[in-house]
């Protein structure tokens, strides 16, 4: 039996959320999941986060948890960091200062380990949950960190 749902709801648990596909539905385009201008230079000037919708099951969880224990880690190759952070703060109340970015998803485990060491040096690694919709990233987290991992579909399972 998976224990992640219970762990997520313990008050001391620290969660690092991926953003695209975890705190958003990843349906950015008109007829595609990717925005139609993705992979073009013009994409840098498009704020795909302006009309993202709050995902209520995740929002309810976030509302019930200590926001000082909620963070975001996201790959961002298009210079959309400030729009993305603004969306996270507006829709979920997670402060922009809790959002960290990397150009390279394979650096996520290292960044999270450093942040945990800095912010929660004495925490039990089983009280940290790294949530991501990307299978490769979840695998890297499992291999390279001592923390728990979860896929965001867990919120659909427990509606
Ligand atoms: Mg993602």
XYZ file of C-alpha atoms and ligand atoms in Angstrom:
160
model
C 0.000 0.000 0.000
C 1.340 3.387 -0.938
C 1.976 5.737 1.953
C 2.412 8.935 -0.049
C -1.106 10.269 0.483
C -0.711 9.979 4.256
C 2.757 11.494 4.178
C 1.504 14.428 2.099
C -1.022 15.215 4.836
C 1.354 15.134 7.786
C 1.812 18.730 8.998
C 5.628 18.556 8.963
C 5.877 17.350 5.369
C 7.743 19.585 2.921
C 6.613 19.398 -0.718
C 8.424 20.520 -3.852
C 5.967 20.837 -6.753
C 6.910 20.823 -10.391
C 4.870 23.540 -12.152
C 4.035 22.672 -15.812
C 1.805 19.608 -15.805
C 1.631 19.529 -11.996
C 0.231 22.909 -10.883
C -1.098 23.508 -14.427
C -3.002 21.179 -16.721
C -0.364 21.634 -19.464
C -2.928 22.602 -22.097
C -1.356 25.803 -23.340
C -2.269 25.844 -27.031
C -5.487 26.291 -28.987
C -5.406 22.825 -30.531
C -2.370 21.318 -28.829
C -1.033 20.727 -25.344
C 2.056 22.781 -26.275
C 1.397 26.388 -27.254
C 1.446 26.733 -31.036
C 4.434 29.114 -30.844
C 6.501 26.761 -28.670
C 9.847 25.952 -30.318
C 9.883 29.414 -31.969
C 11.746 32.540 -30.761
C 8.387 34.374 -30.534
C 7.356 32.034 -27.721
C 9.496 34.044 -25.288
C 6.999 36.902 -25.537
C 3.886 34.796 -24.912
C 2.570 34.596 -21.350
C 1.023 31.133 -21.416
C 0.427 31.448 -17.650
C -1.937 34.445 -17.881
C -5.045 32.320 -18.214
C -4.062 29.111 -16.467
C -6.798 27.728 -14.280
C -6.427 26.669 -10.680
C -6.574 22.880 -10.267
C -8.949 22.622 -7.347
C -7.945 19.302 -5.755
C -4.339 20.535 -5.542
C -5.480 23.977 -4.391
C -7.488 22.443 -1.544
C -4.453 20.459 -0.460
C -2.232 23.569 -0.588
C -4.779 25.560 1.428
C -4.748 22.884 4.129
C -0.937 22.807 4.410
C 1.611 25.191 5.953
C 2.727 27.357 3.022
C 6.173 27.682 4.621
C 6.626 24.011 3.746
C 5.555 24.291 0.081
C 7.996 25.076 -2.752
C 8.200 24.825 -6.533
C 10.986 23.648 -8.799
C 10.582 24.016 -12.537
C 12.558 23.721 -15.743
C 12.275 27.009 -17.592
C 14.083 27.431 -20.908
C 11.938 30.276 -22.346
C 12.513 33.127 -19.877
C 8.995 32.739 -18.476
C 10.115 32.562 -14.819
C 8.391 35.700 -13.543
C 5.089 34.950 -15.325
C 5.193 31.422 -13.964
C 5.912 32.543 -10.391
C 3.167 35.167 -10.629
C 0.687 32.438 -11.652
C 1.755 30.145 -8.788
C 1.294 32.965 -6.274
C -2.022 34.178 -7.760
C -3.664 30.748 -8.142
C -2.175 28.860 -5.211
C -0.801 31.406 -2.728
C 2.689 29.902 -2.855
C 5.040 32.929 -2.697
C 7.126 33.697 -5.790
C 10.182 33.504 -3.516
C 9.414 29.772 -3.066
C 9.822 29.087 -6.809
C 13.169 27.850 -8.115
C 14.149 27.390 -11.762
C 16.662 25.463 -13.815
C 17.435 25.232 -17.519
C 18.185 21.547 -17.135
C 15.679 19.114 -15.574
C 18.485 16.729 -14.645
C 19.674 19.373 -12.134
C 16.400 19.219 -10.185
C 17.588 16.561 -7.657
C 20.713 18.570 -6.806
C 18.781 21.832 -6.432
C 16.185 20.240 -4.152
C 18.864 18.554 -2.015
C 20.672 21.902 -1.590
C 17.459 23.739 -0.690
C 16.420 21.097 1.857
C 19.878 21.228 3.430
C 19.611 25.020 3.647
C 15.950 25.359 4.769
C 15.215 22.158 6.719
C 18.616 20.758 7.750
C 17.201 18.341 10.343
C 14.179 17.013 8.453
C 13.584 13.273 8.067
C 13.991 12.562 4.301
C 10.699 10.587 4.425
C 8.991 13.884 5.333
C 9.925 15.421 1.977
C 7.809 14.740 -1.130
C 8.944 15.681 -4.636
C 5.967 15.881 -6.992
C 6.456 15.853 -10.748
C 4.500 14.642 -13.785
C 7.640 13.676 -15.691
C 8.633 10.017 -15.452
C 12.320 10.709 -16.102
C 12.449 13.343 -13.377
C 10.661 11.065 -10.903
C 13.243 8.385 -11.694
C 16.142 10.790 -11.159
C 14.660 11.927 -7.853
C 14.381 8.317 -6.709
C 17.954 7.501 -7.773
C 19.668 10.678 -6.620
C 17.803 11.786 -3.467
C 16.637 10.110 -0.244
C 13.199 11.779 -0.515
C 9.716 10.471 -1.382
C 8.286 11.083 -4.851
C 4.718 11.460 -6.086
C 2.916 11.925 -9.379
C 0.229 14.673 -9.378
C -2.453 12.192 -10.497
C -2.577 11.184 -6.819
C -4.991 14.110 -6.379
C -7.340 12.669 -9.036
C -7.245 9.308 -7.298
C -8.302 10.773 -3.965
C -11.101 13.170 -5.025
Mg 6.048 18.919 -15.516
